[in-house]
C-alpha positions as semicolon CSV with decimal commas, in nm:
position;residue;x (nm);y (nm);z (nm)
1;M;-0,298;0,357;-0,213
2;R;-0,446;0,155;0,067
3;Y;-0,801;0,267;-0,026
4;D;-0,770;0,178;-0,394
5;S;-0,588;-0,151;-0,381
6;P;-0,799;-0,460;-0,423
7;D;-0,786;-0,725;-0,166
8;P;-0,749;-1,099;-0,257
9;N;-1,132;-1,101;-0,345
10;G;-1,093;-0,796;-0,575
11;E;-1,273;-0,546;-0,337
12;T;-1,088;-0,220;-0,256
13;R;-1,112;-0,064;0,088
14;R;-1,299;0,241;-0,068
15;Q;-1,555;-0,003;-0,199
16;R;-1,584;-0,198;0,138
17;N;-1,626;0,123;0,337
18;K;-1,896;0,235;0,096
19;R;-2,074;-0,098;0,137
20;F;-2,064;-0,044;0,511
21;G;-2,177;0,321;0,502
22;F;-1,833;0,457;0,590
23;D;-1,639;0,749;0,415
24;S;-1,295;0,712;0,268
25;P;-1,051;1,000;0,251
26;E;-0,983;1,131;-0,087
27;V;-0,627;1,130;-0,220
28;E;-0,470;1,453;-0,318
29;I;-0,186;1,379;-0,546
30;P;0,072;1,657;-0,555
31;R;0,122;1,828;-0,892
32;G;0,386;1,647;-1,090
33;G;0,353;1,342;-0,881
34;A;0,093;1,136;-1,056
35;H;0,346;0,912;-1,234
36;L;0,502;0,815;-0,888
37;F;0,157;0,698;-0,772
38;R;0,102;0,505;-1,085
39;W;0,451;0,354;-1,069
40;F;0,400;0,268;-0,702
41;R;0,068;0,100;-0,750
42;D;0,205;-0,103;-1,038
43;A;0,533;-0,201;-0,859
44;S;0,330;-0,302;-0,541
45;T;0,177;-0,591;-0,739
46;M;0,503;-0,778;-0,669
47;R;0,485;-0,712;-0,294
48;R;0,559;-1,008;-0,070
49;W;0,372;-1,080;0,245
50;D;0,543;-1,241;0,536
51;S;0,345;-1,390;0,836
52;G;0,039;-1,191;0,726
53;Y;0,222;-0,861;0,701
54;P;0,326;-0,670;0,383
55;A;0,697;-0,654;0,322
56;I;0,878;-0,364;0,176
57;I;0,968;-0,404;-0,197
58;E;1,331;-0,506;-0,210
59;P;1,570;-0,275;-0,410
60;N;1,631;-0,563;-0,660
61;N;1,253;-0,590;-0,726
62;W;1,226;-0,213;-0,792
63;L;1,519;-0,242;-1,029
64;S;1,369;-0,542;-1,201
65;W;1,038;-0,358;-1,229
66;A;1,177;-0,047;-1,366
67;Q;1,381;-0,253;-1,630
68;M;1,083;-0,472;-1,737
69;M;0,853;-0,158;-1,764
70;D;1,141;0,035;-1,952
71;I;1,092;0,320;-1,702
72;P;1,399;0,537;-1,629
73;V;1,383;0,612;-1,253
74;D;1,604;0,900;-1,131
75;V;1,740;0,912;-0,778
76;I;1,496;1,158;-0,640
77;E;1,201;0,943;-0,774
78;W;1,377;0,618;-0,636
79;R;1,380;0,789;-0,294
80;I;1,020;0,907;-0,307
81;L;0,915;0,558;-0,419
82;R;1,113;0,400;-0,123
83;Q;0,953;0,641;0,115
84;M;0,615;0,582;-0,014
85;D;0,666;0,205;0,024
86;D;0,798;0,234;0,380
87;T;0,501;0,447;0,484
88;Y;0,257;0,222;0,323
89;V;0,406;-0,093;0,498
90;R;0,417;0,070;0,845
91;H;0,062;0,188;0,820
92;M;-0,068;-0,142;0,683
93;I;0,118;-0,334;0,973
94;D;-0,025;-0,089;1,237
95;E;-0,368;-0,134;1,085
96;I;-0,353;-0,525;1,064
97;K;-0,228;-0,530;1,424
98;A;-0,515;-0,293;1,540
99;N;-0,769;-0,508;1,357
100;A;-0,629;-0,825;1,526
101;E;-0,654;-0,647;1,871
102;R;-1,016;-0,544;1,814
103;L;-1,101;-0,903;1,721
104;R;-0,936;-1,032;2,021
105;E;-1,110;-0,795;2,240
106;R;-1,453;-0,893;2,078
107;E;-1,383;-1,259;2,130
108;N;-1,272;-1,207;2,487
109;A;-1,595;-1,018;2,555
110;K;-1,813;-1,302;2,463
């Protein structure tokens, strides 16, 4: 998800990595799970950001999304989507903090 989601300028991480000569990991979607990845990507468009960090998608937003899209989400799918969201947010926050730390180190080295 992180590698294929466009930034505010419309560029994905995968595209940016390619532009700078870096590889990006390929995503292996488990059999029967493609719909969950599609749903997650679609629902992620309503994600809030707070102080520069992504916030989890709140339960009421998930419910609104499922209702607006007319998608019946069962309990197991709901749990998987919430876990995907939690994992995404944790990794993004870690990455943003690591990038900020690298920038500080570069600035302090000048």
